[in-house]
Every structure is written in C-alpha cells, then in structure tokens.
C-alpha cells in the first residue's frame, strides 16, 4: 500500500477535486509501498491524459527507507518536483542489479517535472 495516495475522481462522479498546491516535506517513509503501489502515488481516475489533473506538487527533503519499491508514481500532473530527498535502499543483492534512481520514479502524462538533487545510498543486508 502507498504511504501517500493523491487521487481524484476525474472520470465519472467527480466527487473529489484536483490538488492545486501540495507539499510533502520532511517525512520519513520506512518500508512503505508494495508492487504496483509506490511509496507516493499520484493517481487521478481519469481516462484521457491530454490535460493535467493535479498541479504544483512538491516532494522535498524526505527520507525513503525501502527494500526496492518505487518511490513515486505520478499520472496527469503538472509542475511536479521531486528534490533533495534521501533514499536508503536496503538491497539483498549485488549493487549491479539495482535499478537507477530515475527508474524508481514512474511518470505518465506529466509535464513540467523536476527530479534533481536526490541522494541515493545503499545498505547491504547480506
């Protein structure tokens, strides 16, 4: 399960609205997420991806302690920032098998995204 889920009913009943300004700042995420559910998941329920649903979401100064789950999945978001986060990967396997930082962040139909100055470190569990 994701630690933070930002959704919006943008396809049928429209019972919840879009996020227009949000900061996720100075949190510690320990072993959150699971396959298919990143630690932070921005997933509006929209069918057409030609326009953004969410805007101006900043994920900064957080600490992710994970065993391999994706850190961020975002769809239909404009002005997304993922910056100055510390990621501690607790890997059971050789470092050559680790996925690069940008592959742990999944983006779909997002514009104006900045992913920078994140610090990725590995802990060996052998």
Short mmCIF file of N, CA and C in Angstrom, two decimals:
data_model
loop_
_atom_site.label_atom_id
_atom_site.label_comp_id
_atom_site.label_asym_id
_atom_site.label_seq_id
_atom_site.Cartn_x
_atom_site.Cartn_y
_atom_site.Cartn_z
N UNK A 1 0.85 -1.17 0.00
CA UNK A 1 0.00 0.00 0.00
C UNK A 1 0.90 1.24 0.00
N UNK A 2 0.46 2.28 -0.67
CA UNK A 2 1.20 3.54 -0.71
C UNK A 2 1.06 4.27 0.62
N UNK A 3 2.12 4.96 1.01
CA UNK A 3 2.07 5.77 2.22
C UNK A 3 1.21 7.01 1.99
N UNK A 4 1.33 7.59 0.80
CA UNK A 4 0.52 8.75 0.43
C UNK A 4 -0.10 8.48 -0.93
N UNK A 5 -1.41 8.61 -1.01
CA UNK A 5 -2.15 8.46 -2.26
C UNK A 5 -2.88 9.76 -2.54
N UNK A 6 -2.58 10.35 -3.68
CA UNK A 6 -3.29 11.54 -4.14
C UNK A 6 -4.13 11.09 -5.33
N UNK A 7 -5.42 11.05 -5.13
CA UNK A 7 -6.33 10.60 -6.18
C UNK A 7 -7.26 11.76 -6.55
N UNK A 8 -8.15 11.50 -7.43
CA UNK A 8 -9.21 12.44 -7.79
C UNK A 8 -10.17 11.70 -8.71
N UNK A 9 -11.43 11.86 -8.47
CA UNK A 9 -12.43 11.25 -9.33
C UNK A 9 -12.61 12.17 -10.53
N UNK A 10 -11.80 11.94 -11.54
CA UNK A 10 -11.80 12.81 -12.71
C UNK A 10 -12.37 12.10 -13.94
N UNK A 11 -13.26 11.13 -13.71
CA UNK A 11 -13.79 10.42 -14.87
C UNK A 11 -15.28 10.07 -14.78
N UNK A 12 -15.89 10.14 -13.61
CA UNK A 12 -17.30 9.74 -13.55
C UNK A 12 -18.12 10.67 -12.67
N UNK A 13 -18.14 10.44 -11.36
CA UNK A 13 -18.99 11.22 -10.47
C UNK A 13 -18.38 12.57 -10.08
N UNK A 14 -17.09 12.72 -10.25
CA UNK A 14 -16.39 13.96 -9.89
C UNK A 14 -16.66 14.37 -8.45
N UNK A 15 -16.57 13.39 -7.55
CA UNK A 15 -16.85 13.63 -6.13
C UNK A 15 -15.66 14.21 -5.38
N UNK A 16 -14.49 14.13 -5.93
CA UNK A 16 -13.32 14.74 -5.30
C UNK A 16 -12.58 15.55 -6.34
N UNK A 17 -11.92 16.58 -5.88
CA UNK A 17 -11.28 17.50 -6.80
C UNK A 17 -9.79 17.28 -6.95
N UNK A 18 -9.22 18.12 -7.79
CA UNK A 18 -7.79 18.06 -8.07
C UNK A 18 -6.99 18.79 -7.01
N UNK A 19 -5.76 18.37 -6.84
CA UNK A 19 -4.81 19.07 -5.98
C UNK A 19 -4.18 20.18 -6.82
N UNK A 20 -4.14 21.39 -6.26
CA UNK A 20 -3.54 22.50 -7.00
C UNK A 20 -2.29 23.05 -6.32
N UNK A 21 -2.02 22.67 -5.09
CA UNK A 21 -0.83 23.13 -4.38
C UNK A 21 -0.61 22.22 -3.17
N UNK A 22 0.46 21.42 -3.21
CA UNK A 22 0.69 20.46 -2.13
C UNK A 22 2.19 20.30 -1.90
N UNK A 23 2.59 20.25 -0.63
CA UNK A 23 3.98 19.97 -0.26
C UNK A 23 4.03 18.72 0.60
N UNK A 24 4.90 17.81 0.23
CA UNK A 24 5.20 16.63 1.04
C UNK A 24 6.64 16.85 1.46
N UNK A 25 6.83 17.26 2.72
CA UNK A 25 8.10 17.82 3.17
C UNK A 25 8.54 17.20 4.49
N UNK A 26 9.82 16.81 4.56
CA UNK A 26 10.46 16.36 5.81
C UNK A 26 9.77 15.16 6.46
N UNK A 27 9.42 14.16 5.66
CA UNK A 27 8.83 12.93 6.17
C UNK A 27 9.86 11.80 6.12
N UNK A 28 9.61 10.76 6.88
CA UNK A 28 10.42 9.55 6.83
C UNK A 28 9.49 8.40 6.46
N UNK A 29 9.76 7.78 5.32
CA UNK A 29 8.96 6.66 4.83
C UNK A 29 9.78 5.38 5.01
N UNK A 30 9.33 4.49 5.89
CA UNK A 30 10.08 3.28 6.20
C UNK A 30 9.30 2.06 5.70
N UNK A 31 9.89 1.37 4.74
CA UNK A 31 9.32 0.15 4.15
C UNK A 31 7.86 0.32 3.74
N UNK A 32 7.57 1.41 3.09
CA UNK A 32 6.22 1.67 2.55
C UNK A 32 6.18 1.23 1.09
N UNK A 33 4.99 1.07 0.59
CA UNK A 33 4.81 0.67 -0.80
C UNK A 33 4.80 -0.83 -0.96
N UNK A 34 4.40 -1.24 -2.15
CA UNK A 34 4.36 -2.66 -2.50
C UNK A 34 4.33 -2.72 -4.02
N UNK A 35 4.47 -3.90 -4.60
CA UNK A 35 4.43 -3.98 -6.06
C UNK A 35 3.15 -3.33 -6.62
N UNK A 36 3.33 -2.40 -7.52
CA UNK A 36 2.20 -1.69 -8.11
C UNK A 36 1.72 -0.49 -7.31
N UNK A 37 2.26 -0.31 -6.13
CA UNK A 37 1.88 0.81 -5.27
C UNK A 37 3.15 1.47 -4.75
N UNK A 38 3.56 2.53 -5.41
CA UNK A 38 4.77 3.23 -4.99
C UNK A 38 4.56 3.88 -3.63
N UNK A 39 5.64 4.33 -3.01
CA UNK A 39 5.55 4.97 -1.70
C UNK A 39 4.62 6.17 -1.77
N UNK A 40 4.83 7.03 -2.77
CA UNK A 40 3.91 8.15 -3.01
C UNK A 40 3.29 7.92 -4.38
N UNK A 41 1.98 7.91 -4.41
CA UNK A 41 1.26 7.59 -5.64
C UNK A 41 0.27 8.71 -5.96
N UNK A 42 0.46 9.32 -7.12
CA UNK A 42 -0.43 10.37 -7.60
C UNK A 42 -1.19 9.77 -8.77
N UNK A 43 -2.44 9.41 -8.52
CA UNK A 43 -3.16 8.58 -9.50
C UNK A 43 -4.61 9.05 -9.65
N UNK A 44 -4.83 10.12 -10.39
CA UNK A 44 -6.22 10.52 -10.62
C UNK A 44 -6.94 9.48 -11.47
N UNK A 45 -8.23 9.37 -11.26
CA UNK A 45 -9.04 8.43 -12.04
C UNK A 45 -9.55 9.14 -13.28
N UNK A 46 -8.65 9.31 -14.23
CA UNK A 46 -9.03 9.95 -15.48
C UNK A 46 -8.78 9.00 -16.65
N UNK A 47 -9.59 9.15 -17.67
CA UNK A 47 -9.47 8.28 -18.84
C UNK A 47 -8.65 8.92 -19.95
N UNK A 48 -8.66 10.24 -20.03
CA UNK A 48 -7.93 10.95 -21.07
C UNK A 48 -6.75 11.66 -20.43
N UNK A 49 -5.57 11.49 -21.01
CA UNK A 49 -4.36 12.01 -20.40
C UNK A 49 -3.83 13.24 -21.13
N UNK A 50 -4.65 13.94 -21.88
CA UNK A 50 -4.15 15.10 -22.61
C UNK A 50 -4.14 16.38 -21.78
N UNK A 51 -4.71 16.36 -20.62
CA UNK A 51 -4.70 17.53 -19.73
C UNK A 51 -4.34 17.07 -18.31
N UNK A 52 -3.63 17.93 -17.60
CA UNK A 52 -3.25 17.60 -16.23
C UNK A 52 -4.45 17.69 -15.29
N UNK A 53 -4.48 16.82 -14.32
CA UNK A 53 -5.49 16.86 -13.27
C UNK A 53 -4.92 17.58 -12.05
N UNK A 54 -3.74 17.15 -11.59
CA UNK A 54 -3.10 17.74 -10.41
C UNK A 54 -2.00 18.70 -10.84
N UNK A 55 -1.72 19.69 -9.96
CA UNK A 55 -0.69 20.69 -10.26
C UNK A 55 0.08 21.05 -8.99
N UNK A 56 1.33 21.44 -9.22
CA UNK A 56 2.18 22.02 -8.17
C UNK A 56 2.30 21.14 -6.93
N UNK A 57 2.79 19.93 -7.13
CA UNK A 57 3.06 19.03 -6.02
C UNK A 57 4.58 18.96 -5.83
N UNK A 58 5.02 19.28 -4.62
CA UNK A 58 6.44 19.30 -4.29
C UNK A 58 6.74 18.22 -3.25
N UNK A 59 7.68 17.36 -3.58
CA UNK A 59 8.12 16.28 -2.69
C UNK A 59 9.59 16.56 -2.40
N UNK A 60 9.86 17.17 -1.24
CA UNK A 60 11.22 17.64 -0.96
C UNK A 60 11.64 17.34 0.47
N UNK A 61 12.93 17.05 0.63
CA UNK A 61 13.51 16.88 1.96
C UNK A 61 13.02 15.67 2.72
N UNK A 62 12.57 14.65 2.02
CA UNK A 62 12.07 13.43 2.67
C UNK A 62 13.15 12.37 2.71
N UNK A 63 12.92 11.36 3.54
CA UNK A 63 13.81 10.21 3.63
C UNK A 63 13.00 8.96 3.33
N UNK A 64 13.45 8.22 2.32
CA UNK A 64 12.81 6.97 1.92
C UNK A 64 13.73 5.83 2.33
N UNK A 65 13.23 4.91 3.14
CA UNK A 65 13.98 3.71 3.53
C UNK A 65 13.19 2.53 3.00
N UNK A 66 13.70 1.90 1.96
CA UNK A 66 12.91 0.92 1.24
C UNK A 66 13.74 -0.29 0.85
N UNK A 67 13.07 -1.38 0.58
CA UNK A 67 13.73 -2.59 0.12
C UNK A 67 13.59 -2.78 -1.39
N UNK A 68 13.12 -1.78 -2.09
CA UNK A 68 13.09 -1.89 -3.54
C UNK A 68 11.83 -1.41 -4.23
N UNK A 69 10.85 -0.90 -3.49
CA UNK A 69 9.63 -0.41 -4.12
C UNK A 69 9.91 0.92 -4.83
N UNK A 70 9.06 1.25 -5.79
CA UNK A 70 9.17 2.54 -6.46
C UNK A 70 8.86 3.64 -5.45
N UNK A 71 9.53 4.78 -5.60
CA UNK A 71 9.35 5.87 -4.65
C UNK A 71 8.18 6.76 -5.05
N UNK A 72 7.99 6.93 -6.34
CA UNK A 72 6.96 7.85 -6.81
C UNK A 72 6.36 7.35 -8.10
N UNK A 73 5.04 7.40 -8.19
CA UNK A 73 4.32 7.17 -9.43
C UNK A 73 3.37 8.34 -9.57
N UNK A 74 3.42 9.01 -10.72
CA UNK A 74 2.54 10.15 -10.94
C UNK A 74 1.95 10.08 -12.34
N UNK A 75 0.68 10.44 -12.42
CA UNK A 75 -0.01 10.48 -13.71
C UNK A 75 -0.75 11.82 -13.80
N UNK A 76 -0.75 12.39 -14.98
CA UNK A 76 -1.53 13.60 -15.28
C UNK A 76 -1.28 14.72 -14.26
N UNK A 77 0.01 15.00 -14.05
CA UNK A 77 0.40 16.01 -13.07
C UNK A 77 1.31 17.04 -13.73
N UNK A 78 1.07 18.30 -13.44
CA UNK A 78 1.87 19.39 -13.97
C UNK A 78 2.60 20.09 -12.82
N UNK A 79 3.86 20.43 -13.04
CA UNK A 79 4.61 21.15 -12.01
C UNK A 79 5.00 20.29 -10.84
N UNK A 80 5.41 19.06 -11.10
CA UNK A 80 5.81 18.12 -10.05
C UNK A 80 7.30 18.28 -9.76
N UNK A 81 7.65 18.35 -8.48
CA UNK A 81 9.05 18.46 -8.08
C UNK A 81 9.37 17.33 -7.11
N UNK A 82 10.43 16.58 -7.38
CA UNK A 82 10.97 15.53 -6.51
C UNK A 82 12.42 15.89 -6.29
N UNK A 83 12.72 16.53 -5.14
CA UNK A 83 14.01 17.18 -4.97
C UNK A 83 14.52 17.06 -3.53
N UNK A 84 15.85 16.95 -3.40
CA UNK A 84 16.53 16.94 -2.10
C UNK A 84 16.02 15.86 -1.15
N UNK A 85 15.70 14.71 -1.69
CA UNK A 85 15.28 13.57 -0.88
C UNK A 85 16.46 12.63 -0.67
N UNK A 86 16.47 11.92 0.44
CA UNK A 86 17.47 10.90 0.71
C UNK A 86 16.78 9.56 0.58
N UNK A 87 17.35 8.70 -0.25
CA UNK A 87 16.78 7.37 -0.46
C UNK A 87 17.80 6.35 0.03
N UNK A 88 17.39 5.53 0.99
CA UNK A 88 18.22 4.45 1.50
C UNK A 88 17.65 3.15 0.99
N UNK A 89 18.38 2.50 0.09
CA UNK A 89 17.95 1.22 -0.46
C UNK A 89 18.57 0.10 0.35
N UNK A 90 17.73 -0.75 0.88
CA UNK A 90 18.19 -1.93 1.61
C UNK A 90 18.11 -3.10 0.65
N UNK A 91 19.21 -3.36 -0.01
CA UNK A 91 19.22 -4.38 -1.05
C UNK A 91 19.83 -5.68 -0.53
N UNK A 92 19.23 -6.78 -0.92
CA UNK A 92 19.74 -8.10 -0.56
C UNK A 92 20.70 -8.62 -1.62
N UNK A 93 20.79 -7.92 -2.75
CA UNK A 93 21.54 -8.42 -3.88
C UNK A 93 22.68 -7.48 -4.23
N UNK A 94 23.48 -7.91 -5.15
CA UNK A 94 24.63 -7.14 -5.60
C UNK A 94 24.20 -5.80 -6.20
N UNK A 95 24.97 -4.78 -6.01
CA UNK A 95 24.62 -3.43 -6.48
C UNK A 95 24.44 -3.35 -7.99
N UNK A 96 25.09 -4.21 -8.73
CA UNK A 96 24.94 -4.17 -10.18
C UNK A 96 23.50 -4.45 -10.61
N UNK A 97 22.73 -5.11 -9.77
CA UNK A 97 21.35 -5.42 -10.09
C UNK A 97 20.37 -4.33 -9.68
N UNK A 98 20.84 -3.26 -9.05
CA UNK A 98 19.96 -2.20 -8.60
C UNK A 98 19.47 -1.35 -9.76
N UNK A 99 18.28 -0.85 -9.62
CA UNK A 99 17.66 -0.01 -10.64
C UNK A 99 18.08 1.43 -10.41
N UNK A 100 18.45 2.19 -11.44
CA UNK A 100 18.82 3.59 -11.28
C UNK A 100 17.68 4.42 -10.71
N UNK A 101 18.04 5.53 -10.09
CA UNK A 101 17.08 6.41 -9.43
C UNK A 101 15.91 6.78 -10.34
N UNK A 102 16.18 7.16 -11.58
CA UNK A 102 15.10 7.61 -12.44
C UNK A 102 14.15 6.49 -12.85
N UNK A 103 14.53 5.23 -12.66
CA UNK A 103 13.62 4.13 -12.97
C UNK A 103 12.73 3.78 -11.78
N UNK A 104 12.98 4.34 -10.61
CA UNK A 104 12.12 4.14 -9.44
C UNK A 104 11.04 5.22 -9.35
N UNK A 105 11.10 6.15 -10.29
CA UNK A 105 10.09 7.20 -10.39
C UNK A 105 9.37 6.99 -11.71
N UNK A 106 8.08 6.65 -11.65
CA UNK A 106 7.28 6.35 -12.84
C UNK A 106 6.38 7.53 -13.16
N UNK A 107 6.46 8.05 -14.36
CA UNK A 107 5.66 9.20 -14.76
C UNK A 107 4.85 8.86 -16.00
N UNK A 108 3.61 9.32 -16.01
CA UNK A 108 2.74 9.11 -17.17
C UNK A 108 1.95 10.40 -17.41
N UNK A 109 2.09 10.96 -18.59
CA UNK A 109 1.36 12.17 -18.98
C UNK A 109 1.58 13.33 -18.01
N UNK A 110 2.82 13.50 -17.55
CA UNK A 110 3.17 14.59 -16.65
C UNK A 110 3.98 15.63 -17.43
N UNK A 111 3.82 16.90 -17.07
CA UNK A 111 4.59 17.96 -17.72
C UNK A 111 5.20 18.87 -16.65
N UNK A 112 6.32 19.48 -16.99
CA UNK A 112 6.98 20.38 -16.05
C UNK A 112 7.48 19.68 -14.81
N UNK A 113 8.14 18.53 -14.98
CA UNK A 113 8.62 17.73 -13.86
C UNK A 113 10.11 18.02 -13.62
N UNK A 114 10.47 18.23 -12.35
CA UNK A 114 11.87 18.39 -11.96
C UNK A 114 12.23 17.30 -10.96
N UNK A 115 13.20 16.46 -11.33
CA UNK A 115 13.72 15.43 -10.44
C UNK A 115 15.21 15.72 -10.31
N UNK A 116 15.62 16.25 -9.15
CA UNK A 116 17.02 16.65 -9.02
C UNK A 116 17.49 16.66 -7.57
N UNK A 117 18.80 16.55 -7.42
CA UNK A 117 19.49 16.65 -6.13
C UNK A 117 19.00 15.63 -5.10
N UNK A 118 18.67 14.43 -5.54
CA UNK A 118 18.29 13.36 -4.62
C UNK A 118 19.52 12.52 -4.32
N UNK A 119 19.64 12.04 -3.11
CA UNK A 119 20.81 11.32 -2.65
C UNK A 119 20.45 9.85 -2.44
N UNK A 120 20.95 9.00 -3.31
CA UNK A 120 20.67 7.57 -3.25
C UNK A 120 21.84 6.85 -2.59
N UNK A 121 21.54 6.08 -1.53
CA UNK A 121 22.55 5.32 -0.80
C UNK A 121 22.07 3.89 -0.65
N UNK A 122 23.03 2.96 -0.57
CA UNK A 122 22.71 1.54 -0.45
C UNK A 122 23.17 1.01 0.90
N UNK A 123 22.36 0.17 1.50
CA UNK A 123 22.73 -0.59 2.69
C UNK A 123 22.75 -2.06 2.29
N UNK A 124 23.79 -2.76 2.64
CA UNK A 124 23.86 -4.18 2.36
C UNK A 124 23.18 -4.96 3.47
N UNK A 125 22.36 -5.93 3.10
CA UNK A 125 21.67 -6.76 4.08
C UNK A 125 22.24 -8.18 4.09
N UNK A 126 23.38 -8.38 3.45
CA UNK A 126 23.98 -9.72 3.39
C UNK A 126 24.49 -10.17 4.74
#
